[in-house]
Amino acid sequence: MELKRSLKLELFGFLLLNVFVLSMARKTIPSINWVLKETKYTRLCSSKKILTVNGLFPGPTIYVRKGDRLIVNVQNQGKYNVTIHWHGVKQPRNPWSDGPNYITQCPIKPGANFSYEIIFSSEEGTLWWHAHSDWSRATVHGPIVVYPSIGTTYPFPKPHAEFPIVLGSWFKGDVMEIIQSALDGGGEPNKSDALTINGQPGDLYNCSKPGTFKVMVNYGKRYLLRVINSIMNEEVFFAVAKHKFTVVGMDGAYIKPIDTDYILITPGQTMDILLTANKSPSHYYMAARASAGVVYDNTTTTAIVEYIGNYTAPSKPAFPSTLPNYTDIDAVEDFTKRIKALASKEYPINVPKKVDTRLYITISVGSIPCPNDSCDGPNGSRLAASLNNVSFEEPAVDLLQAYYRKIGGIFTTDFPSVPPYFFNFTADEMPDNVLIPSTGTKVKVLEFNSSVEIVFQGTNVLSAAENHPMHLHGFSFYHVGSGFGIFDNSTDPKGYNLVDPPEINTVGVPKNGWATIRFRADNPGVWFMHCHLERHSSWGMDMAFIVKNGSTRLTSMRRPPRHLNPC
């Protein structure tokens, strides 16, 4: 009898286990459907069709909690190839859904579709998504809001409400035609005709006042502004008239609170900002304008912070007197040097102290000669940007498939760890041999779980020095140091912050200066690294890392999805 009872209990336990496994298998990952399509929009006194997601510009906001998974089904009803990148989402072991065109996937062609599985891990705060194919991200982008996991909360006072603030660019022409024409001719692309806040240029541009975006606030309440710089080619200062900010997060991680009158935010970066509505009820401009060493689009976009209540509205909102001028390099430095990780017990950091792989990467804009000096660049040449004097060439098959399926002839693994020439990188005059980069599809192979340090060195090649926002896919990294001039390997590392460096995914390399980052290569796959100034990336200021698999299944790349778009 005892044996029978034991057997029955074992059988019952086995059945319960099977029911549990089956129920887990049936649990589906939430999914949403996006349709990319041409939609008519009117800005700056003229109308045109732009590529949108579900007809929206900016596109829809994704709301998740820390550690969630999500399927996004993308159907391309537009007229151009397109891919989508989930900027700042590490996608552990899942480069198949990272999105950069011809790096981790072949494009979604018109009429085709692709399902992205987005895997969130340690990110918390504001991130964003955008097209990662040619210049389609000008209109195809939107916020990602990652709330704390259930049972936890923010490490700052809970806001009364929150607003996404998406900074963007508006071109009167077709953005795809603008960049294609520039690449065909070899010269500079047309600059944008306006900057925007949540898709609207604001009061200072023609035909724009009726659509100016407004943030409605109640006196005494606290608000969370989730600021995203999706601008194509400009880093910007951002401020609200007569109001101070408290910056509490950046790039999907928390920082030590910074009280400030303005922020400096580069393309690709996000910031979480607390604003308290504690001024006399009225209308106040929030404004953004470029910070750049070279003039590109230096116009000013505005939105309005409008207090709710009974009062006499001003004839014109107050303008932020604290908004720095676009040439104010000191304002850039004064803000960025204050950014430090929260580095608390609840939000610890783990910056590598020992380094296995070191790279010293110069960032340059040069040119390549054209037959009979027939191109539109300097002296009839073709503009070409580079990292370590290598201008990246887009492959015919995406790097991830080529690596995974061992397809030869697509890329080489000889991306240099140091520049081929050492010279006075920030001098006014440059040797002729550094103006002409080599071209190729070169990657750097990293051992799994190795610790990596990269020193980005800005250069004054072609006298086009400006801040370069360098973005790494698949990782957040620690920004341990920055400075002006040429990096000194004997003295500058002594000033590294290894205690509370910010954990970010996009770092601004100062004009004619350097920035050092560190990260652990614990995410196997193929991961893109590039400048987030779109014209620089289009000219070849890109490269990719291959991170090898670890020794176990859980430290190795996932298998590809059943459906991959053909090249």
Short mmCIF file of N, CA, C and O in Angstrom, two decimals, residues 328-401:
data_model
loop_
_atom_site.label_atom_id
_atom_site.label_comp_id
_atom_site.label_asym_id
_atom_site.label_seq_id
_atom_site.Cartn_x
_atom_site.Cartn_y
_atom_site.Cartn_z
N ASP A 328 29.17 78.61 -26.78
CA ASP A 328 29.61 78.62 -25.39
C ASP A 328 30.17 77.25 -24.97
O ASP A 328 29.46 76.39 -24.45
N ILE A 329 31.47 77.06 -25.21
CA ILE A 329 32.13 75.80 -24.88
C ILE A 329 32.18 75.60 -23.36
O ILE A 329 32.08 74.48 -22.85
N ASP A 330 32.35 76.69 -22.60
CA ASP A 330 32.41 76.58 -21.14
C ASP A 330 31.12 76.02 -20.58
O ASP A 330 31.14 75.24 -19.61
N ALA A 331 29.99 76.42 -21.16
CA ALA A 331 28.70 75.91 -20.68
C ALA A 331 28.59 74.41 -20.91
O ALA A 331 27.99 73.69 -20.10
N VAL A 332 29.16 73.93 -22.01
CA VAL A 332 29.18 72.48 -22.27
C VAL A 332 29.96 71.78 -21.17
O VAL A 332 29.49 70.82 -20.55
N GLU A 333 31.15 72.25 -20.91
CA GLU A 333 32.03 71.64 -19.91
C GLU A 333 31.43 71.73 -18.51
O GLU A 333 31.46 70.76 -17.75
N ASP A 334 30.87 72.90 -18.16
CA ASP A 334 30.33 73.09 -16.81
C ASP A 334 29.19 72.11 -16.52
O ASP A 334 29.05 71.65 -15.37
N PHE A 335 28.41 71.78 -17.54
CA PHE A 335 27.31 70.84 -17.31
C PHE A 335 27.80 69.39 -17.32
O PHE A 335 27.51 68.62 -16.40
N THR A 336 28.53 69.01 -18.34
CA THR A 336 28.87 67.59 -18.51
C THR A 336 29.77 67.06 -17.40
O THR A 336 29.69 65.88 -17.03
N LYS A 337 30.63 67.91 -16.84
CA LYS A 337 31.55 67.42 -15.80
C LYS A 337 30.82 67.09 -14.49
O LYS A 337 31.39 66.42 -13.62
N ARG A 338 29.57 67.51 -14.36
CA ARG A 338 28.81 67.25 -13.13
C ARG A 338 28.07 65.92 -13.15
O ARG A 338 27.53 65.50 -12.13
N ILE A 339 28.04 65.25 -14.29
CA ILE A 339 27.24 64.03 -14.41
C ILE A 339 27.98 62.85 -13.79
O ILE A 339 29.06 62.47 -14.23
N LYS A 340 27.37 62.28 -12.75
CA LYS A 340 27.95 61.13 -12.06
C LYS A 340 26.86 60.10 -11.76
O LYS A 340 25.70 60.46 -11.54
N ALA A 341 27.22 58.84 -11.75
CA ALA A 341 26.25 57.78 -11.47
C ALA A 341 25.70 57.89 -10.06
O ALA A 341 26.38 58.38 -9.15
N LEU A 342 24.47 57.44 -9.87
CA LEU A 342 23.89 57.43 -8.53
C LEU A 342 24.72 56.54 -7.62
O LEU A 342 25.00 56.88 -6.47
N ALA A 343 25.13 55.37 -8.13
CA ALA A 343 26.07 54.49 -7.42
C ALA A 343 25.65 54.25 -5.97
O ALA A 343 26.46 54.36 -5.05
N SER A 344 24.37 53.89 -5.78
CA SER A 344 23.85 53.62 -4.45
C SER A 344 23.78 52.12 -4.23
O SER A 344 24.07 51.31 -5.12
N LYS A 345 23.36 51.73 -3.04
CA LYS A 345 23.20 50.30 -2.71
C LYS A 345 22.16 49.67 -3.62
O LYS A 345 22.32 48.55 -4.10
N GLU A 346 21.08 50.40 -3.89
CA GLU A 346 20.01 49.88 -4.75
C GLU A 346 20.39 49.94 -6.22
O GLU A 346 19.89 49.16 -7.03
N TYR A 347 21.25 50.88 -6.59
CA TYR A 347 21.65 51.06 -7.99
C TYR A 347 23.18 51.10 -8.08
O TYR A 347 23.79 52.13 -8.36
N PRO A 348 23.81 49.93 -7.85
CA PRO A 348 25.28 49.91 -7.84
C PRO A 348 25.85 49.97 -9.25
O PRO A 348 25.15 49.75 -10.25
N ILE A 349 27.12 50.30 -9.33
CA ILE A 349 27.83 50.26 -10.61
C ILE A 349 28.98 49.26 -10.48
O ILE A 349 29.37 48.88 -9.37
N ASN A 350 29.51 48.85 -11.61
CA ASN A 350 30.58 47.86 -11.61
C ASN A 350 31.58 48.21 -12.71
O ASN A 350 31.73 47.48 -13.69
N VAL A 351 32.24 49.33 -12.55
CA VAL A 351 33.18 49.78 -13.57
C VAL A 351 34.43 48.90 -13.53
O VAL A 351 34.97 48.62 -12.46
N PRO A 352 34.88 48.39 -14.68
CA PRO A 352 36.10 47.56 -14.69
C PRO A 352 37.31 48.35 -14.19
O PRO A 352 37.59 49.45 -14.68
N LYS A 353 38.02 47.79 -13.22
CA LYS A 353 39.24 48.43 -12.72
C LYS A 353 40.47 47.93 -13.49
O LYS A 353 41.43 48.66 -13.67
N LYS A 354 40.41 46.67 -13.92
CA LYS A 354 41.49 46.08 -14.71
C LYS A 354 41.03 46.02 -16.16
O LYS A 354 39.89 45.68 -16.45
N VAL A 355 41.90 46.35 -17.11
CA VAL A 355 41.54 46.41 -18.52
C VAL A 355 42.26 45.32 -19.30
O VAL A 355 43.49 45.18 -19.20
N ASP A 356 41.50 44.54 -20.07
CA ASP A 356 42.08 43.49 -20.91
C ASP A 356 42.41 43.99 -22.32
O ASP A 356 43.41 43.59 -22.91
N THR A 357 41.51 44.82 -22.88
CA THR A 357 41.67 45.31 -24.26
C THR A 357 41.59 46.82 -24.27
O THR A 357 40.62 47.40 -23.78
N ARG A 358 42.62 47.45 -24.84
CA ARG A 358 42.63 48.92 -24.93
C ARG A 358 42.59 49.34 -26.39
O ARG A 358 43.30 48.79 -27.22
N LEU A 359 41.74 50.33 -26.68
CA LEU A 359 41.69 50.90 -28.02
C LEU A 359 41.84 52.41 -27.90
O LEU A 359 41.26 53.04 -27.00
N TYR A 360 42.61 52.97 -28.80
CA TYR A 360 42.78 54.42 -28.91
C TYR A 360 42.28 54.78 -30.30
O TYR A 360 42.90 54.42 -31.31
N ILE A 361 41.11 55.45 -30.38
CA ILE A 361 40.41 55.64 -31.65
C ILE A 361 40.32 57.12 -31.99
O ILE A 361 39.70 57.90 -31.26
N THR A 362 40.95 57.51 -33.10
CA THR A 362 40.82 58.88 -33.57
C THR A 362 39.55 59.04 -34.39
O THR A 362 39.13 58.13 -35.11
N ILE A 363 38.94 60.21 -34.27
CA ILE A 363 37.68 60.53 -34.94
C ILE A 363 37.95 61.68 -35.90
O ILE A 363 38.36 62.76 -35.47
N SER A 364 37.71 61.45 -37.19
CA SER A 364 38.09 62.46 -38.18
C SER A 364 37.06 62.58 -39.30
O SER A 364 36.36 61.61 -39.61
N VAL A 365 37.00 63.76 -39.87
CA VAL A 365 36.30 63.97 -41.14
C VAL A 365 37.36 64.37 -42.16
O VAL A 365 37.99 65.42 -42.04
N GLY A 366 37.59 63.50 -43.14
CA GLY A 366 38.57 63.77 -44.18
C GLY A 366 37.90 63.76 -45.55
O GLY A 366 36.69 64.04 -45.66
N SER A 367 38.67 63.41 -46.56
CA SER A 367 38.09 63.37 -47.91
C SER A 367 38.87 62.40 -48.77
O SER A 367 40.04 62.08 -48.49
N ILE A 368 38.21 61.93 -49.81
CA ILE A 368 38.80 61.00 -50.76
C ILE A 368 38.81 61.66 -52.14
O ILE A 368 37.78 62.21 -52.56
N PRO A 369 39.95 61.66 -52.84
CA PRO A 369 40.01 62.31 -54.16
C PRO A 369 39.02 61.71 -55.16
O PRO A 369 38.73 60.51 -55.12
N CYS A 370 38.49 62.56 -56.03
CA CYS A 370 37.60 62.13 -57.10
C CYS A 370 38.28 62.35 -58.45
O CYS A 370 39.08 63.29 -58.59
N PRO A 371 37.97 61.53 -59.45
CA PRO A 371 38.56 61.73 -60.78
C PRO A 371 38.25 63.15 -61.29
O PRO A 371 37.11 63.62 -61.22
N ASN A 372 39.30 63.82 -61.75
CA ASN A 372 39.16 65.18 -62.31
C ASN A 372 38.58 66.18 -61.32
O ASN A 372 37.95 67.16 -61.71
N ASP A 373 38.77 65.88 -60.01
CA ASP A 373 38.25 66.78 -58.96
C ASP A 373 36.77 67.09 -59.19
O ASP A 373 36.32 68.24 -59.09
N SER A 374 36.00 66.04 -59.46
CA SER A 374 34.63 66.21 -59.93
C SER A 374 33.57 66.16 -58.84
O SER A 374 32.38 66.23 -59.14
N CYS A 375 33.97 66.03 -57.59
CA CYS A 375 32.98 65.91 -56.50
C CYS A 375 32.77 67.26 -55.81
O CYS A 375 33.47 68.23 -56.06
N ASP A 376 31.79 67.27 -54.89
CA ASP A 376 31.36 68.52 -54.27
C ASP A 376 32.05 68.82 -52.94
O ASP A 376 31.73 69.83 -52.30
N GLY A 377 32.99 67.96 -52.52
CA GLY A 377 33.71 68.20 -51.29
C GLY A 377 34.87 69.15 -51.49
O GLY A 377 35.04 69.74 -52.57
N PRO A 378 35.72 69.31 -50.47
CA PRO A 378 36.85 70.25 -50.56
C PRO A 378 37.76 69.93 -51.75
O PRO A 378 38.14 68.77 -51.96
N ASN A 379 38.06 70.93 -52.54
CA ASN A 379 38.95 70.79 -53.69
C ASN A 379 38.51 69.68 -54.64
O ASN A 379 39.34 68.97 -55.23
N GLY A 380 37.20 69.55 -54.79
CA GLY A 380 36.67 68.57 -55.73
C GLY A 380 36.71 67.14 -55.23
O GLY A 380 36.53 66.19 -56.02
N SER A 381 36.93 66.95 -53.93
CA SER A 381 37.01 65.60 -53.36
C SER A 381 35.65 65.15 -52.81
O SER A 381 34.67 65.89 -52.88
N ARG A 382 35.63 63.93 -52.25
CA ARG A 382 34.43 63.37 -51.63
C ARG A 382 34.65 63.32 -50.12
O ARG A 382 35.65 62.76 -49.65
N LEU A 383 33.73 63.90 -49.33
CA LEU A 383 33.85 63.86 -47.88
C LEU A 383 33.77 62.42 -47.38
O LEU A 383 32.94 61.62 -47.86
N ALA A 384 34.63 62.09 -46.41
CA ALA A 384 34.65 60.75 -45.84
C ALA A 384 35.05 60.85 -44.38
O ALA A 384 36.09 61.44 -44.06
N ALA A 385 34.23 60.32 -43.49
CA ALA A 385 34.55 60.32 -42.06
C ALA A 385 35.17 58.98 -41.70
O ALA A 385 35.00 57.98 -42.40
N SER A 386 35.90 58.96 -40.57
CA SER A 386 36.63 57.73 -40.25
C SER A 386 36.85 57.58 -38.76
O SER A 386 36.80 58.55 -38.00
N LEU A 387 37.11 56.34 -38.35
CA LEU A 387 37.60 55.99 -37.03
C LEU A 387 38.94 55.29 -37.24
O LEU A 387 39.01 54.30 -37.99
N ASN A 388 39.98 55.81 -36.60
CA ASN A 388 41.34 55.30 -36.82
C ASN A 388 41.69 55.25 -38.31
O ASN A 388 42.30 54.30 -38.81
N ASN A 389 41.25 56.28 -39.02
CA ASN A 389 41.54 56.48 -40.43
C ASN A 389 40.93 55.40 -41.32
O ASN A 389 41.34 55.23 -42.47
N VAL A 390 39.92 54.68 -40.81
CA VAL A 390 39.18 53.71 -41.62
C VAL A 390 37.76 54.23 -41.80
O VAL A 390 37.04 54.43 -40.81
N SER A 391 37.35 54.47 -43.04
CA SER A 391 35.99 54.89 -43.34
C SER A 391 35.17 53.63 -43.64
O SER A 391 35.50 52.86 -44.55
N PHE A 392 34.12 53.43 -42.88
CA PHE A 392 33.35 52.18 -42.92
C PHE A 392 32.54 52.07 -44.21
O PHE A 392 31.88 53.02 -44.63
N GLU A 393 32.60 50.91 -44.83
CA GLU A 393 31.81 50.62 -46.01
C GLU A 393 30.71 49.63 -45.65
O GLU A 393 30.97 48.59 -45.03
N GLU A 394 29.48 49.97 -46.01
CA GLU A 394 28.34 49.11 -45.72
C GLU A 394 28.45 47.82 -46.54
O GLU A 394 28.63 47.87 -47.75
N PRO A 395 28.33 46.65 -45.90
CA PRO A 395 28.47 45.39 -46.64
C PRO A 395 27.21 45.04 -47.42
O PRO A 395 26.16 45.64 -47.24
N ALA A 396 27.33 44.04 -48.29
CA ALA A 396 26.19 43.59 -49.10
C ALA A 396 25.29 42.64 -48.32
O ALA A 396 24.11 42.48 -48.63
N VAL A 397 25.86 41.96 -47.31
CA VAL A 397 25.13 41.06 -46.41
C VAL A 397 25.38 41.55 -45.00
O VAL A 397 26.50 41.97 -44.68
N ASP A 398 24.36 41.52 -44.14
CA ASP A 398 24.58 42.07 -42.80
C ASP A 398 25.66 41.29 -42.06
O ASP A 398 25.82 40.07 -42.22
N LEU A 399 26.43 42.00 -41.25
CA LEU A 399 27.58 41.43 -40.56
C LEU A 399 27.18 40.27 -39.66
O LEU A 399 27.93 39.29 -39.55
N LEU A 400 26.04 40.37 -39.01
CA LEU A 400 25.62 39.32 -38.07
C LEU A 400 25.41 37.99 -38.79
O LEU A 400 25.90 36.94 -38.33
N GLN A 401 24.70 38.01 -39.91
CA GLN A 401 24.51 36.76 -40.65
C GLN A 401 25.84 36.25 -41.19
O GLN A 401 26.11 35.04 -41.18
#
